[in-house]
CSV table of C-alpha atoms in Angstrom, one decimal:
chain,number,residue,atom,x,y,z
A,168,MET,CA,136.4,59.9,166.0
A,169,SER,CA,140.0,58.5,165.1
A,170,ALA,CA,141.9,59.4,162.5
A,171,THR,CA,143.8,56.4,160.5
A,172,LEU,CA,146.2,57.9,157.9
A,173,HIS,CA,146.3,56.3,153.8
A,174,ARG,CA,149.3,57.3,151.9
A,175,ILE,CA,149.7,57.3,148.0
A,176,ASP,CA,153.2,56.7,146.5
A,177,GLY,CA,152.1,56.1,142.8
A,178,THR,CA,153.4,52.8,143.4
A,179,SER,CA,150.0,50.4,143.7
A,180,ALA,CA,149.0,48.1,141.0
A,181,SER,CA,146.5,49.0,138.7
A,182,PRO,CA,144.1,51.8,141.4
A,183,SER,CA,140.4,51.8,139.8
A,184,LEU,CA,137.1,52.7,140.4
A,185,ASP,CA,136.0,49.3,139.9
A,186,PRO,CA,135.2,49.0,143.5
A,187,MET,CA,133.1,52.1,143.8
A,188,VAL,CA,131.2,50.9,140.6
A,189,ARG,CA,130.6,47.7,142.9
A,190,LEU,CA,129.6,49.3,146.0
A,191,VAL,CA,127.0,51.3,144.0
A,192,ALA,CA,126.0,49.5,141.0
A,193,HIS,CA,122.1,48.7,142.6
A,194,ASP,CA,121.8,52.5,143.4
A,195,MET,CA,123.3,53.9,140.0
A,196,ASN,CA,120.6,51.5,137.9
A,197,ALA,CA,118.2,53.8,140.3
A,198,VAL,CA,120.0,56.9,139.1
A,199,ASN,CA,120.4,56.0,135.9
A,200,SER,CA,116.1,55.5,135.8
A,201,VAL,CA,115.8,59.1,137.1
A,202,ILE,CA,118.3,60.5,134.5
A,203,LEU,CA,116.3,58.3,131.2
A,204,GLU,CA,113.1,59.5,132.9
A,205,ARG,CA,114.4,63.2,133.4
A,206,MET,CA,115.9,63.7,130.0
A,207,GLN,CA,113.0,62.7,127.9
A,208,SER,CA,110.6,65.8,126.1
A,209,ASP,CA,108.5,65.9,123.7
A,210,ILE,CA,110.9,67.8,121.9
A,211,PRO,CA,112.6,65.0,120.4
A,212,LEU,CA,115.7,67.5,120.2
A,213,ILE,CA,116.1,67.2,123.8
A,214,PRO,CA,116.4,63.4,124.6
A,215,GLU,CA,118.6,63.0,121.4
A,216,LEU,CA,121.3,65.4,122.1
A,217,ALA,CA,121.2,64.4,125.5
A,218,GLY,CA,121.5,61.2,125.1
A,219,HIS,CA,124.7,61.5,123.0
A,220,LEU,CA,126.9,62.6,125.4
A,221,ILE,CA,124.8,61.1,128.3
A,222,ALA,CA,125.4,57.7,127.1
A,223,GLY,CA,128.7,58.7,125.8
A,224,GLY,CA,130.3,56.7,128.1
A,225,GLY,CA,131.5,58.5,131.1
A,226,LYS,CA,132.3,57.6,134.4
A,227,ARG,CA,129.7,59.0,136.1
A,228,MET,CA,131.8,59.9,138.6
A,229,ARG,CA,130.6,63.3,140.6
A,230,PRO,CA,126.7,61.2,141.4
A,231,MET,CA,128.6,57.9,141.9
A,232,LEU,CA,130.5,60.0,144.6
A,233,THR,CA,127.2,60.7,146.0
A,234,LEU,CA,126.1,57.0,146.7
A,235,ALA,CA,129.4,56.3,148.1
A,236,CYS,CA,129.3,58.4,150.4
A,237,ALA,CA,126.4,57.8,151.3
A,238,LYS,CA,127.3,54.2,152.0
A,239,LEU,CA,129.8,55.2,153.6
A,240,LEU,CA,127.6,56.8,156.3
A,241,ASP,CA,125.2,53.7,156.1
A,242,TYR,CA,122.3,55.8,154.5
A,243,PRO,CA,119.3,53.3,154.2
A,244,GLY,CA,117.0,56.2,152.4
A,245,THR,CA,116.5,56.8,148.5
A,246,ARG,CA,116.5,60.6,148.4
A,247,HIS,CA,120.3,60.5,146.7
A,248,HIS,CA,119.0,58.4,143.8
A,249,LYS,CA,117.3,62.0,142.5
A,250,LEU,CA,120.0,63.8,143.6
A,251,ALA,CA,122.6,62.1,142.5
A,252,ALA,CA,121.2,62.1,139.1
A,253,ALA,CA,120.7,66.7,139.9
A,254,VAL,CA,124.8,66.1,140.2
A,255,GLU,CA,125.0,64.7,136.5
A,256,PHE,CA,122.9,66.3,135.1
A,257,ILE,CA,124.7,69.6,136.5
A,258,HIS,CA,127.7,68.0,135.5
A,259,THR,CA,126.1,67.0,131.6
A,260,ALA,CA,124.9,70.8,131.2
A,261,THR,CA,128.5,72.1,132.1
A,262,LEU,CA,130.2,69.9,129.5
A,263,LEU,CA,127.6,71.0,126.9
A,264,HIS,CA,128.4,74.5,127.4
A,265,ASP,CA,132.2,74.3,127.9
A,266,ASP,CA,132.3,72.6,124.8
A,267,VAL,CA,130.8,75.2,123.1
A,268,VAL,CA,132.5,77.9,124.3
A,269,ASP,CA,136.0,76.2,123.9
A,270,GLY,CA,134.9,74.8,120.1
A,271,SER,CA,136.3,71.5,121.0
A,272,ASP,CA,135.1,68.9,118.2
A,273,LEU,CA,135.7,65.5,120.7
A,274,ARG,CA,134.6,64.3,123.9
A,275,ARG,CA,135.2,61.0,125.3
A,276,GLY,CA,136.1,60.1,122.2
A,277,ARG,CA,132.8,60.7,120.0
A,278,ARG,CA,132.0,64.0,118.4
A,279,THR,CA,130.9,66.9,120.7
A,280,ALA,CA,127.6,67.6,120.6
A,281,ASN,CA,128.0,71.1,119.0
A,282,ILE,CA,130.1,69.9,116.2
A,283,ILE,CA,126.7,67.2,115.4
A,284,TRP,CA,124.0,70.1,116.6
A,285,GLY,CA,125.2,73.0,116.4
A,286,ASN,CA,126.3,75.8,119.2
A,287,PRO,CA,122.7,76.9,119.7
A,288,ALA,CA,121.1,73.2,120.7
A,289,SER,CA,124.2,72.3,122.7
A,290,VAL,CA,123.7,75.7,124.9
A,291,LEU,CA,119.7,75.5,125.2
A,292,VAL,CA,120.0,71.8,125.8
A,293,GLY,CA,122.3,72.6,128.3
A,294,ASP,CA,119.8,75.1,130.3
A,295,PHE,CA,117.1,72.4,130.1
A,296,LEU,CA,119.2,69.6,131.7
A,297,PHE,CA,120.3,72.7,134.7
A,298,SER,CA,116.2,73.0,134.6
A,299,ARG,CA,115.6,69.9,135.2
A,300,SER,CA,119.1,69.1,138.3
A,301,PHE,CA,117.3,71.4,139.7
A,302,GLU,CA,113.6,70.5,139.3
A,303,LEU,CA,115.3,67.5,141.3
A,304,MET,CA,116.3,69.6,143.9
A,305,VAL,CA,112.9,70.8,144.6
A,306,GLU,CA,111.1,67.8,145.2
A,307,ASP,CA,113.7,66.6,147.5
A,308,GLY,CA,113.1,69.5,149.8
A,309,SER,CA,115.5,69.9,151.7
A,310,LEU,CA,116.8,73.6,151.5
A,311,LYS,CA,120.1,72.8,153.1
A,312,VAL,CA,120.6,70.8,149.8
A,313,LEU,CA,119.1,73.1,147.5
A,314,ARG,CA,121.6,75.7,149.1
A,315,ILE,CA,124.8,73.5,148.3
A,316,LEU,CA,124.1,72.2,145.0
A,317,SER,CA,122.7,76.0,143.7
A,318,ASN,CA,125.6,77.4,145.1
A,319,ALA,CA,128.2,75.0,143.4
A,320,SER,CA,126.0,75.3,140.4
A,321,ALA,CA,127.3,79.5,141.3
A,322,VAL,CA,130.7,78.7,141.7
A,323,ILE,CA,130.9,76.7,138.8
A,324,ALA,CA,129.8,79.5,136.8
A,325,GLU,CA,132.3,82.1,138.3
A,326,GLY,CA,134.7,79.3,137.6
A,327,GLU,CA,134.6,79.2,134.0
A,328,VAL,CA,133.9,83.4,133.5
A,329,ASN,CA,137.3,83.6,135.9
A,330,GLN,CA,139.0,80.6,133.0
A,331,LEU,CA,137.5,82.6,130.5
A,332,THR,CA,139.1,86.7,131.4
A,333,ALA,CA,142.6,84.1,132.0
A,334,GLN,CA,142.7,82.4,128.6
A,335,ARG,CA,145.8,83.4,126.9
A,336,GLN,CA,146.9,85.4,130.2
A,337,VAL,CA,150.4,83.8,130.6
A,338,ASN,CA,151.4,85.7,133.6
A,339,THR,CA,148.0,84.1,135.0
A,340,THR,CA,149.2,83.0,139.1
A,341,GLU,CA,149.3,79.7,140.5
A,342,GLU,CA,147.2,80.9,143.7
A,343,ARG,CA,144.8,82.4,140.5
A,344,TYR,CA,145.0,79.0,138.7
A,345,LEU,CA,143.8,76.9,141.3
A,346,ASP,CA,141.1,79.1,142.2
A,347,ILE,CA,139.6,78.8,139.0
A,348,ILE,CA,139.8,75.0,139.3
A,349,GLY,CA,138.8,74.7,142.4
A,350,ALA,CA,135.6,76.7,141.3
A,351,LYS,CA,134.5,74.9,137.8
A,352,THR,CA,135.5,71.7,138.8
A,353,ALA,CA,136.2,70.8,142.3
A,354,SER,CA,133.3,72.5,143.8
A,355,LEU,CA,130.6,69.9,142.4
A,356,PHE,CA,133.2,66.8,143.4
A,357,ALA,CA,132.7,68.8,147.3
A,358,ALA,CA,128.5,69.6,146.8
A,359,ALA,CA,128.5,65.6,145.8
A,360,CYS,CA,130.1,64.3,148.4
A,361,ARG,CA,128.5,66.8,151.0
A,362,ILE,CA,124.7,66.0,150.3
A,363,ALA,CA,124.9,62.3,151.2
A,364,ALA,CA,125.7,63.3,154.8
A,365,VAL,CA,122.8,66.5,154.8
A,366,VAL,CA,120.6,63.3,153.6
A,367,ALA,CA,121.8,61.5,156.0
A,368,GLU,CA,121.3,63.8,159.1
A,369,ARG,CA,124.9,63.5,160.1
A,370,PRO,CA,126.7,66.0,162.3
A,371,GLU,CA,127.9,69.3,160.6
A,372,ALA,CA,131.6,67.8,161.1
A,373,GLU,CA,130.6,64.6,158.6
A,374,GLU,CA,129.2,67.1,156.0
A,375,GLN,CA,133.2,69.2,156.1
A,376,ALA,CA,134.5,66.1,155.7
A,377,LEU,CA,132.8,64.8,152.8
A,378,ASP,CA,133.2,68.3,151.5
A,379,ALA,CA,136.7,68.5,151.9
A,380,TYR,CA,137.4,64.6,150.3
A,381,GLY,CA,135.8,65.8,147.4
A,382,ARG,CA,137.0,69.1,147.0
A,383,ASN,CA,140.6,67.7,147.2
A,384,LEU,CA,139.6,65.1,144.9
A,385,GLY,CA,138.4,67.1,142.5
A,386,ILE,CA,141.4,70.3,142.7
A,387,ALA,CA,143.6,67.0,142.0
A,388,PHE,CA,141.7,65.3,139.1
A,389,GLN,CA,141.8,68.6,137.0
A,390,LEU,CA,145.3,68.8,137.8
A,391,VAL,CA,146.2,65.2,136.3
A,392,ASP,CA,143.7,66.5,133.4
A,393,ASP,CA,145.8,69.4,133.2
A,394,ALA,CA,149.0,67.2,132.5
A,395,ILE,CA,147.8,64.5,130.3
A,396,ASP,CA,146.8,67.4,128.3
A,397,TYR,CA,150.4,67.2,126.9
A,398,ALA,CA,151.6,64.1,127.8
A,399,SER,CA,148.8,61.6,127.1
A,400,ASP,CA,146.9,60.6,123.7
A,401,ALA,CA,143.6,60.5,121.9
A,402,ALA,CA,142.6,57.6,122.2
A,403,THR,CA,143.3,57.7,126.2
A,404,MET,CA,142.1,61.0,126.6
A,405,GLY,CA,139.0,61.0,124.7
A,406,LYS,CA,139.5,64.3,123.1
A,407,GLY,CA,142.2,65.9,120.8
A,408,VAL,CA,146.0,65.9,122.4
A,409,GLY,CA,147.2,69.5,123.0
A,410,ASP,CA,143.1,71.2,122.9
A,411,ASP,CA,144.7,73.6,126.0
A,412,PHE,CA,147.6,74.3,124.3
A,413,ARG,CA,146.0,74.8,121.3
A,414,ASP,CA,143.2,77.0,122.9
A,415,GLY,CA,145.2,79.2,125.1
A,416,LYS,CA,144.5,77.6,128.1
A,417,VAL,CA,147.5,78.6,130.7
A,418,THR,CA,146.9,75.5,132.9
A,419,LEU,CA,149.5,74.3,135.9
A,420,PRO,CA,151.9,73.0,134.0
A,421,VAL,CA,152.4,75.7,131.5
A,422,ILE,CA,152.4,78.5,134.8
A,423,LEU,CA,155.4,76.1,135.7
A,424,ALA,CA,157.4,75.8,132.5
A,425,HIS,CA,156.8,79.8,131.6
A,426,ALA,CA,157.9,81.2,135.4
A,427,ARG,CA,160.9,78.4,135.1
A,428,GLY,CA,161.8,79.1,131.5
A,429,SER,CA,164.6,81.4,129.8
A,430,ALA,CA,163.8,84.6,127.9
A,431,GLU,CA,163.6,82.2,124.6
A,432,ASP,CA,161.2,80.3,126.6
A,433,LYS,CA,158.7,82.7,127.7
A,434,ALA,CA,158.8,84.2,124.6
A,435,PHE,CA,157.4,80.7,122.9
A,436,TRP,CA,155.1,80.0,125.5
A,437,ARG,CA,153.7,84.0,124.9
A,438,ASP,CA,153.6,83.0,121.3
A,439,ALA,CA,152.2,80.1,121.6
A,440,MET,CA,149.0,81.2,124.9
A,441,MET,CA,147.7,83.7,122.3
A,442,GLY,CA,147.5,81.2,119.3
A,443,HIS,CA,150.5,81.8,117.1
A,444,ARG,CA,152.3,78.6,118.1
A,445,VAL,CA,149.7,75.8,117.1
A,446,SER,CA,151.4,73.2,115.2
A,447,ASP,CA,152.5,69.8,115.8
A,448,GLU,CA,155.8,70.5,115.8
A,449,ASP,CA,155.1,73.5,118.7
A,450,LEU,CA,153.4,70.9,120.4
A,451,ALA,CA,156.2,69.2,121.2
A,452,HIS,CA,158.5,71.4,121.6
A,453,ALA,CA,156.1,72.7,124.5
A,454,THR,CA,156.2,69.0,125.7
A,455,ARG,CA,159.8,69.2,126.1
A,456,LEU,CA,159.9,72.1,127.6
A,457,LEU,CA,157.2,70.8,130.3
A,458,ARG,CA,159.2,67.6,130.7
A,459,ASP,CA,162.9,69.9,131.3
A,460,THR,CA,161.5,71.8,133.6
A,461,GLY,CA,160.0,69.3,135.7
A,462,ALA,CA,156.2,71.5,135.4
A,463,LEU,CA,154.5,68.3,134.6
A,464,GLU,CA,156.1,66.4,137.1
A,465,ASP,CA,155.6,69.1,139.5
A,466,THR,CA,152.2,69.3,138.6
A,467,LEU,CA,151.0,65.4,139.2
A,468,ALA,CA,152.9,66.4,142.2
A,469,HIS,CA,150.3,69.3,143.0
A,470,ALA,CA,147.7,66.5,142.1
A,471,ARG,CA,149.1,63.6,144.3
A,472,HIS,CA,149.1,66.3,147.1
A,473,TYR,CA,145.8,67.2,147.2
A,474,GLY,CA,144.8,63.8,146.6
A,475,GLN,CA,146.3,62.8,150.0
A,476,ARG,CA,144.2,65.6,151.4
A,477,ALA,CA,141.6,64.1,150.2
A,478,ILE,CA,142.7,60.5,151.6
A,479,ASP,CA,143.3,62.0,155.2
A,480,ALA,CA,139.6,64.2,155.1
A,481,LEU,CA,138.3,60.6,155.4
A,482,GLY,CA,140.3,59.8,158.4
A,483,GLY,CA,137.9,60.1,161.2
A,484,PHE,CA,135.2,57.5,159.2
A,485,GLY,CA,135.5,54.1,160.2
A,486,PRO,CA,137.3,51.0,158.1
A,487,SER,CA,134.9,50.1,155.3
A,488,ALA,CA,133.9,48.2,151.7
A,489,ALA,CA,132.0,52.2,151.0
A,490,LYS,CA,136.0,54.0,152.7
A,491,ALA,CA,138.3,52.0,150.7
A,492,ALA,CA,136.6,52.6,147.9
A,493,LEU,CA,137.1,56.2,148.1
A,494,THR,CA,140.1,55.9,148.9
A,495,GLU,CA,141.0,54.4,146.0
A,496,ALA,CA,139.3,56.1,143.8
A,497,VAL,CA,141.5,58.9,144.7
A,498,ALA,CA,144.4,56.5,143.8
A,499,PHE,CA,142.6,56.3,140.5
A,500,ALA,CA,142.5,59.8,139.5
A,501,VAL,CA,146.4,60.3,140.5
A,502,ALA,CA,146.9,57.2,138.6
A,503,ARG,CA,145.9,57.8,135.7
A,504,ALA,CA,148.3,60.0,135.0
A,505,TYR,CA,150.9,57.1,134.5
C-alpha cells in the first residue's frame, strides 16, 4: 500500500458533498427505502415523529460514508444498505435524545420534535429507532459488525454523559473535551466507515484505516460546529446562534479563550457558563473575546489538523472516484466555517 498525501489549505474552491452524493446515489435510494420501511409502526405517532426529523433536510453524511467506503473497496453486495440505515437510525435516535437534554427548539431550521410532541414522546421514539437499528444489525448476521456498532452506541452515550457532567465547568481541560467529542461524535463516524471493510471482508489494516479516517473526520466536524456556534447565523446553522453559549457548554473555543484571558475575562466566562450572562450583548462580548484571543481560529486550526489526519488515513488506497469523494468530504467539513 503506497501512501499519497493530500493537503487541506483552506483555499480550494467551494468543496462540497456533491461528489459523494453522486457516487452513492443509487445505493442511497436503497438505504432510504430501508429507513422508510423500518420507521413504520402501528402506533401513528412513531412514524410521524421519526419522519419529522429524518425528512428534515439532514445531509445523511454518516450512512453516505458507509456507502462511499464500500465503493472505495469495490464491494459488490448489498449488505451495507441495511447497515447504513442502522447507522442513520443510531444517529437520529441520539439527536432526539440530545434535543431533550439540551432543551433545543430548532434542528436544521425546523422546530425540534420535543417542542412539537414533548419530551416523553421524543425519548421513546428515540428508543424505538435504537431498537430498529439493532434489528438491522442482527439481520446482517455478522457478530463483528454487531460488536462495532453496538460499541459505538455505548461510547456515544458515555460521551454524552461525560459532556453533561462537564457542562458549566469552565476549567474543563482540552484533553477531556477532545475525549468527549471523540466519543459523542467521532465514534459513529468511525464505525460507519469501518463496517464497510467488514462486509467487504478486507484486511484488518484497511478496517483500521477507515476507522481512523472516520474518527478524525468526526472530530474535525465537531470542532467546526463548536466554532460556528459563535461565528455563524441561524439560517446557516439550522439552529439558534449561541445555543452552546447559553446552555453553558464548555467547548474548545471557550476552553482556549478562558485559558488565555485576563482575570476579568475569566470571571466573565465563569459567569457565562453558569448561566448568568445570556443576553445578546453577552454573546457578542463572548464572540469578541474568542476572536481577540485567537480561540476561534485555533479551534479551526485544530479542525484542519484532524481533517488532514483523516485524509492521510486514506493514503494506502489507490486513486478512485470514491477516494476523491471521501477526501472532498473532509474539505467540506472544514470549509463550512469559511
